[in-house]
XYZ file of C-alpha atoms in Angstrom:
480
model
C -28.893 11.538 -6.357
C -26.985 14.053 -4.204
C -28.406 15.160 -0.875
C -28.486 18.936 -1.355
C -27.594 21.344 1.416
C -31.153 22.638 1.429
C -32.566 19.113 1.777
C -30.167 18.318 4.622
C -31.014 21.536 6.473
C -34.740 20.804 6.111
C -34.275 17.165 7.189
C -32.320 18.267 10.254
C -35.048 20.691 11.302
C -37.812 18.122 10.849
C -36.119 15.316 12.757
C -34.918 17.398 15.678
C -32.778 15.609 18.248
C -32.460 12.538 16.070
C -30.240 14.403 13.603
C -29.358 17.978 14.343
C -28.802 18.098 18.074
C -25.504 17.045 19.564
C -25.188 14.804 22.587
C -28.258 12.809 21.560
C -29.344 9.842 23.644
C -27.518 6.707 22.565
C -24.357 8.442 21.382
C -21.239 6.567 22.411
C -19.125 9.002 24.390
C -15.707 8.882 25.997
C -13.055 11.405 26.960
C -10.472 10.970 29.715
C -11.835 12.166 33.041
C -14.877 13.817 31.527
C -17.478 12.430 29.143
C -16.857 8.804 30.028
C -17.619 9.555 33.664
C -20.950 11.304 33.192
C -22.908 8.361 34.594
C -20.653 8.096 37.614
C -17.543 5.977 38.133
C -17.549 2.209 38.116
C -17.302 0.805 41.634
C -16.543 -2.461 43.406
C -18.437 -2.974 46.674
C -17.060 -4.509 49.883
C -18.124 -7.951 48.696
C -16.048 -7.600 45.534
C -19.040 -7.160 43.256
C -18.480 -4.870 40.278
C -20.948 -2.070 39.569
C -20.727 -0.126 36.326
C -20.050 -0.905 32.684
C -17.955 -3.853 31.672
C -16.456 -6.636 33.728
C -14.423 -4.992 36.451
C -10.741 -4.155 36.883
C -8.019 -5.897 34.914
C -5.892 -8.404 36.819
C -2.162 -8.665 36.097
C -1.080 -11.716 34.095
C 1.637 -13.832 35.771
C 2.810 -14.770 32.243
C 3.194 -11.100 31.308
C 1.039 -11.181 28.193
C -2.585 -10.192 28.772
C -4.348 -8.657 31.766
C -8.058 -9.575 31.903
C -11.005 -9.134 34.284
C -11.710 -11.835 36.897
C -13.361 -14.895 35.376
C -11.793 -14.395 31.939
C -9.018 -16.433 30.360
C -7.020 -16.485 27.146
C -5.136 -18.992 25.062
C -2.560 -18.309 22.381
C -3.785 -19.294 18.924
C -0.793 -18.289 16.803
C 2.591 -16.822 17.748
C 5.052 -15.583 15.148
C 8.314 -17.493 15.276
C 6.786 -20.124 17.563
C 3.747 -21.747 15.949
C 4.023 -23.175 12.455
C 1.991 -23.355 9.274
C 0.874 -26.622 7.756
C 3.757 -26.229 5.305
C 6.311 -26.119 8.127
C 7.270 -22.404 8.095
C 6.800 -20.249 11.149
C 3.671 -18.109 11.546
C 4.387 -14.723 9.903
C 4.745 -11.637 12.097
C 2.886 -8.347 12.491
C -0.680 -9.572 12.877
C -3.371 -7.056 11.942
C -6.965 -7.037 10.645
C -8.923 -10.257 11.111
C -12.344 -11.711 10.334
C -14.050 -14.829 11.696
C -16.115 -17.293 9.686
C -18.160 -20.325 10.632
C -16.545 -23.526 9.428
C -17.770 -27.136 9.450
C -18.511 -29.040 12.672
C -17.965 -26.155 15.074
C -14.717 -24.959 13.489
C -13.961 -21.226 13.362
C -11.962 -19.961 10.395
C -9.995 -16.731 10.834
C -8.308 -14.747 8.080
C -5.404 -12.813 9.590
C -3.555 -9.962 7.848
C 0.185 -9.541 8.284
C 1.232 -5.894 8.030
C 4.652 -6.341 6.483
C 5.896 -3.491 4.301
C 8.676 -3.505 1.771
C 11.111 -6.206 0.635
C 11.041 -9.671 2.145
C 14.666 -9.404 3.262
C 13.605 -6.808 5.851
C 11.539 -9.318 7.832
C 12.495 -12.427 9.774
C 9.065 -14.006 9.349
C 7.434 -12.848 6.095
C 4.404 -14.578 4.615
C 5.775 -17.650 2.804
C 5.686 -17.574 -0.999
C 3.258 -20.434 -1.489
C 2.851 -21.823 -4.991
C 0.127 -20.051 -7.034
C -0.836 -17.762 -4.130
C 1.732 -15.018 -4.828
C 0.969 -11.579 -6.274
C 4.437 -9.997 -6.120
C 7.355 -12.255 -5.071
C 9.270 -9.221 -3.793
C 6.665 -8.257 -1.158
C 6.616 -9.597 2.402
C 2.952 -9.273 3.383
C -0.218 -11.267 2.917
C -2.793 -13.245 4.884
C -2.932 -16.555 6.664
C -6.058 -18.601 7.341
C -6.307 -20.034 10.860
C -8.560 -22.984 11.639
C -9.489 -23.309 15.315
C -11.375 -26.191 16.916
C -13.371 -26.187 20.134
C -10.814 -28.483 21.766
C -8.022 -25.990 21.072
C -6.504 -27.672 18.017
C -5.268 -25.195 15.410
C -4.088 -25.298 11.815
C -2.779 -22.405 9.705
C -2.019 -21.925 6.024
C -1.327 -19.110 3.543
C -4.339 -17.382 1.946
C -2.374 -14.873 -0.146
C 1.294 -13.862 -0.315
C 3.362 -11.211 -2.045
C 1.237 -8.245 -1.013
C 2.420 -5.218 0.942
C 1.473 -3.909 4.364
C -1.843 -5.735 4.702
C -3.393 -3.623 7.415
C -7.137 -4.012 7.913
C -9.793 -5.100 5.447
C -13.345 -6.312 5.743
C -15.608 -9.330 5.847
C -18.027 -9.640 2.945
C -21.693 -10.664 3.238
C -20.926 -13.672 1.009
C -18.323 -15.072 3.389
C -14.924 -13.914 2.139
C -12.260 -11.468 3.336
C -11.129 -8.333 1.517
C -7.530 -7.613 2.503
C -6.235 -4.069 2.050
C -2.719 -2.907 1.181
C -1.764 0.201 3.142
C 1.105 0.848 0.776
C 1.012 2.300 -2.722
C 4.530 1.532 -3.967
C 4.725 1.200 -7.737
C 6.711 -1.417 -9.602
C 10.370 -0.447 -9.299
C 9.939 1.324 -5.954
C 11.393 -0.262 -2.795
C 12.220 -3.389 -4.741
C 8.654 -4.139 -5.781
C 7.985 -5.841 -9.121
C 4.288 -4.903 -9.337
C 2.136 -1.918 -8.387
C 0.651 -2.002 -4.905
C -2.106 -0.163 -3.048
C -4.966 -2.521 -3.871
C -7.637 -4.719 -2.308
C -7.610 -8.518 -2.782
C -10.282 -11.091 -2.006
C -9.385 -14.151 0.101
C -11.758 -17.103 0.483
C -11.238 -18.965 3.792
C -13.486 -21.844 2.689
C -11.966 -22.660 -0.717
C -8.191 -22.699 -1.069
C -8.395 -23.127 -4.842
C -10.346 -19.864 -5.162
C -7.291 -17.942 -3.916
C -4.953 -19.167 -6.651
C -3.390 -16.549 -8.939
C -4.373 -13.405 -6.957
C -5.958 -10.538 -8.882
C -6.301 -7.053 -7.338
C -9.713 -5.388 -7.301
C -8.508 -2.330 -9.207
C -12.021 -0.874 -9.396
C -11.660 0.005 -5.684
C -8.723 2.296 -6.466
C -4.999 2.349 -5.727
C -4.025 4.184 -2.542
C -3.079 3.514 1.096
C -6.059 1.288 1.888
C -6.994 0.576 5.483
C -10.422 -1.072 5.772
C -13.495 -1.860 3.693
C -17.132 -2.756 4.356
C -19.933 -3.754 2.009
C -23.426 -2.269 2.221
C -25.506 -5.436 2.504
C -28.562 -3.789 0.924
C -27.152 -1.609 -1.861
C -23.893 -3.386 -2.669
C -21.799 -0.244 -2.244
C -18.287 -0.610 -0.824
C -16.943 1.920 1.694
C -13.186 2.168 2.115
C -10.852 4.111 4.409
C -7.443 5.580 3.578
C -4.724 5.894 6.208
C -2.552 8.648 4.756
C -1.250 12.128 5.464
C 0.110 15.154 3.617
C -2.774 15.781 2.931
C -5.064 13.768 5.201
C -6.731 10.715 3.728
C -10.264 10.123 2.529
C -13.274 7.919 3.011
C -14.342 6.379 -0.306
C -17.514 4.899 -1.714
C -17.549 2.480 -4.639
C -20.854 2.261 -6.474
C -21.084 -0.964 -8.519
C -22.117 -0.871 -12.165
C -25.796 -1.297 -12.960
C -26.886 -4.905 -12.740
C -23.759 -6.131 -10.921
C -24.442 -8.856 -8.360
C -21.911 -9.512 -5.604
C -20.790 -13.045 -4.826
C -17.768 -15.232 -4.209
C -14.958 -14.376 -6.602
C -16.935 -11.928 -8.703
C -14.848 -8.902 -7.732
C -11.783 -10.611 -9.232
C -13.299 -10.426 -12.684
C -14.785 -6.940 -12.900
C -13.068 -4.394 -15.206
C -10.565 -1.983 -13.696
C -12.907 0.951 -14.360
C -16.100 -0.808 -13.228
C -18.514 1.283 -11.208
C -17.732 4.691 -9.740
C -15.234 5.520 -6.987
C -16.145 8.606 -4.981
C -14.963 10.729 -2.050
C -17.187 12.559 0.470
C -18.074 16.215 0.669
C -19.638 17.022 4.042
C -21.569 20.003 5.324
C -23.351 20.887 8.536
C -27.030 21.598 9.125
C -26.482 25.234 8.210
C -25.118 24.276 4.802
C -21.506 25.129 5.657
C -18.835 22.997 3.981
C -16.726 20.840 6.343
C -13.153 20.411 5.151
C -12.037 17.887 7.791
C -13.783 15.648 10.318
C -11.582 17.083 13.069
C -13.904 20.120 12.959
C -16.438 18.132 15.012
C -16.005 18.859 18.724
C -19.332 17.678 20.133
C -20.768 14.190 20.377
C -23.797 13.646 18.198
C -22.523 16.063 15.552
C -24.217 15.200 12.244
C -22.936 16.041 8.791
C -24.719 15.587 5.491
C -22.688 13.805 2.836
C -22.490 14.250 -0.922
C -20.169 12.111 -3.037
C -17.658 13.419 -5.604
C -16.258 11.224 -8.380
C -12.552 10.340 -8.288
C -10.812 11.466 -11.521
C -8.116 8.745 -11.726
C -8.714 5.875 -9.345
C -5.502 4.038 -10.289
C -3.404 7.119 -9.423
C -1.232 6.786 -12.510
C 0.514 10.129 -11.944
C -1.073 11.752 -8.851
C -2.162 10.011 -5.602
C -5.941 9.860 -5.395
C -6.257 12.075 -2.306
C -4.171 14.773 -4.055
C -6.436 14.876 -7.101
C -8.901 17.087 -5.197
C -8.626 20.691 -4.067
C -9.239 21.110 -0.337
C -12.571 22.818 -0.991
C -13.855 19.848 -2.998
C -13.865 17.059 -0.420
C -13.784 16.270 3.325
C -10.635 14.722 4.776
C -9.698 13.081 8.095
C -6.457 12.064 9.792
C -5.621 8.378 10.026
C -8.870 6.814 8.887
C -8.662 3.271 10.193
C -10.998 0.394 11.036
C -14.585 -0.036 9.868
C -17.471 -2.354 10.711
C -20.853 -2.766 9.045
C -23.773 -3.048 11.492
C -27.066 -1.355 12.350
C -27.672 -0.561 8.684
C -24.509 1.472 8.237
C -20.753 1.743 8.665
C -18.840 2.525 11.854
C -15.669 4.407 10.841
C -12.600 5.233 12.940
C -10.384 8.310 12.790
C -7.498 7.563 15.168
C -6.402 11.071 16.121
C -5.886 14.655 14.986
C -3.046 17.053 15.750
C -1.428 20.019 13.986
C -1.775 18.368 10.566
C -5.557 18.752 10.834
C -7.426 22.070 10.717
C -9.861 21.275 13.544
C -9.673 20.384 17.217
C -6.975 17.934 18.365
C -8.377 14.627 19.609
C -7.222 11.083 20.356
C -9.913 9.263 18.434
C -13.312 9.486 16.805
C -15.818 6.848 15.742
C -18.367 7.957 13.161
C -21.487 6.201 11.887
C -22.432 6.589 8.239
C -26.129 6.082 7.502
C -26.471 5.390 3.763
C -30.233 5.815 3.763
C -30.072 9.319 5.239
C -26.609 10.076 3.810
C -25.313 11.353 7.119
C -22.214 10.957 9.277
C -22.818 11.047 13.047
C -20.057 11.327 15.662
C -20.553 8.437 18.092
C -17.269 8.338 20.048
C -14.883 11.188 20.838
C -11.648 10.648 22.773
C -10.096 13.769 24.228
C -6.328 14.173 24.086
C -4.741 11.726 26.523
C -2.427 13.852 28.647
C -0.380 10.899 29.947
C -0.622 7.729 27.840
C 1.911 5.989 30.104
C -0.721 5.778 32.855
C -3.424 3.137 32.779
C -7.048 4.264 32.647
C -7.555 6.488 29.618
C -7.643 5.412 25.976
C -6.201 6.888 22.791
C -5.673 5.922 19.172
C -8.591 3.612 18.284
C -7.827 1.390 15.310
C -9.553 -1.900 14.470
C -13.165 -2.046 15.611
C -16.024 -4.518 15.881
C -19.622 -4.409 17.034
C -20.190 -6.687 20.010
C -23.026 -9.249 20.036
C -23.545 -8.057 23.615
C -24.109 -4.436 22.596
C -21.833 -1.489 21.892
C -18.388 -1.454 20.312
C -15.130 -3.260 20.991
C -12.090 -1.211 19.993
C -8.412 -2.098 19.595
C -6.084 0.612 20.850
C -3.104 1.758 18.773
C -1.998 4.777 20.729
C 0.910 5.835 22.878
C 1.974 4.086 26.063
C -0.368 1.488 27.580
C -2.437 -0.476 25.035
C -5.929 -1.894 25.602
C -8.904 -3.595 24.143
C -11.804 -1.516 25.390
C -15.534 -1.326 24.996
C -17.934 1.570 24.510
C -21.516 0.960 25.605
C -24.623 2.194 23.853
C -25.219 4.560 26.781
C -21.849 6.199 26.256
C -19.528 4.651 28.837
C -16.195 2.960 28.295
C -14.656 -0.022 30.053
C -11.461 -2.101 29.758
C -11.452 -5.635 28.382
C -7.738 -6.392 28.149
C -4.336 -4.754 28.594
C -1.169 -5.707 26.745
C 1.475 -6.646 29.335
C 4.130 -7.861 26.901
C 6.845 -5.249 27.443
C 9.029 -4.862 24.345
C 11.089 -2.117 25.976
C 12.870 -1.933 29.305
C 11.694 -1.632 32.884
C 12.726 2.026 32.870
C 11.211 2.727 29.438
C 8.472 0.179 28.762
C 7.002 -0.181 25.264
C 3.848 -2.022 24.286
C 2.606 -2.975 20.833
C -0.818 -2.105 19.549
C -3.813 -4.417 19.601
C -5.352 -5.427 16.271
C -7.739 -7.868 14.610
C -10.499 -7.711 17.201
C -13.469 -9.919 16.264
C -15.936 -12.282 17.938
C -16.360 -15.887 16.894
C -19.599 -16.617 14.996
C -21.215 -18.042 18.155
C -20.230 -14.976 20.218
C -18.415 -17.016 22.866
C -14.832 -16.071 22.009
C -13.202 -12.727 21.325
C -10.160 -13.015 19.085
C -7.523 -10.282 19.029
C -3.834 -9.880 18.273
C -0.837 -8.149 19.769
C 0.721 -6.896 16.548
C 4.379 -7.174 17.568
C 5.776 -9.766 17.610
C 2.517 -11.229 16.305
C 0.392 -13.115 18.819
C -3.253 -14.015 18.267
C -5.247 -14.785 21.400
C -8.696 -16.231 22.044
C -10.430 -14.631 25.048
C -13.270 -16.413 26.826
C -15.274 -15.609 29.919
C -18.652 -14.543 31.280
C -19.631 -12.292 28.392
C -22.788 -10.307 29.012
C -24.451 -7.104 28.021
C -22.024 -4.486 29.265
C -24.711 -1.984 30.291
């Protein structure tokens, strides 16, 4: 049942600061030199004790890979072109979205996307074409499954191959990984032999379940980024990283009586359920055409959902099937994470292609019970990304077991893993020190695949290029 504009306006008035007012207590806030500093700067006293959010300043890495706070350490789990799969091939490159699963006897299983677009010949280390695990033999992307032991031993094997530009995805409540293709090439385009732009399910626990990959066509064909599953209602929420026009957030409503579970998405009809896009409006009932219109933390929009006409985009891309007045768009919709009864959703930035205010990152929270989107994080435009200190371009995201969010940066210049506390302050966790450029013109790859181990003791993350997964350990605590 749609949430009408009148109902949303009335709800906003009744609930006061909890919905309608901006800057509400508990909003996660950050903007270079401004919002992030409202509680005062972090300080280190004369005894070297850190005061403020997080874990203190980052210390340079003698190995030139990862700067971390004092007391923290990392180890390399996989390294493209260096570590090898069980089958003998090198670990594929371009690590991206990742999920962690509890395995037997203290083992952690990680499913790692490899964002490789286009023909295999374009990549030195594509995902190997493993027997019965291939969707399209022309495509370079896919996923690997990484098995890590407490003593540091590691094994890695292919989960799916022959997919294209596997960017993010999402962990399911039933213990599998949904990997998303951020590329919608059709068969015959760029050398592909099958249509792309789909979601596939990968089971880290059962290798046989991954044989003969089948796309979940009910989720639509477009430039997928991430997906989460509503643990109560069974709805899927999906982001689209696209432009010209800006992409969309989607909701998939399962057919009546459908029960989620391992492998069940592989067997649903292509037209199962309903795929929808959002139509947002403010507390005054005014339609919001793009999420870049929000300029204040705590901004709340009501959300209605509009059915997608042709989810498989047979002739027209899904996002172009709507007039601008029919739905709400956003630039570079990226990572998602399900927690706190809803979905955290990233929009990486907005510039001239968006009708609202330029920014260098937003994190929204969708509450399915109230059918509202609330702006939790807002990054102002980073005037000088080459300087350490400010953040821009959030991408993959996770909710920390110690409170707040952990965000992987995919911006310009210096790249970080950073946290945002529940009280609205930001702090650094790691800095990429692997310079892919020159001393005069340094270049640093984005971070990706940020996720905690099931026991909360280890933070896994990847430097996308060349493709290095690290395991970070240290004195984790509530980051205030």
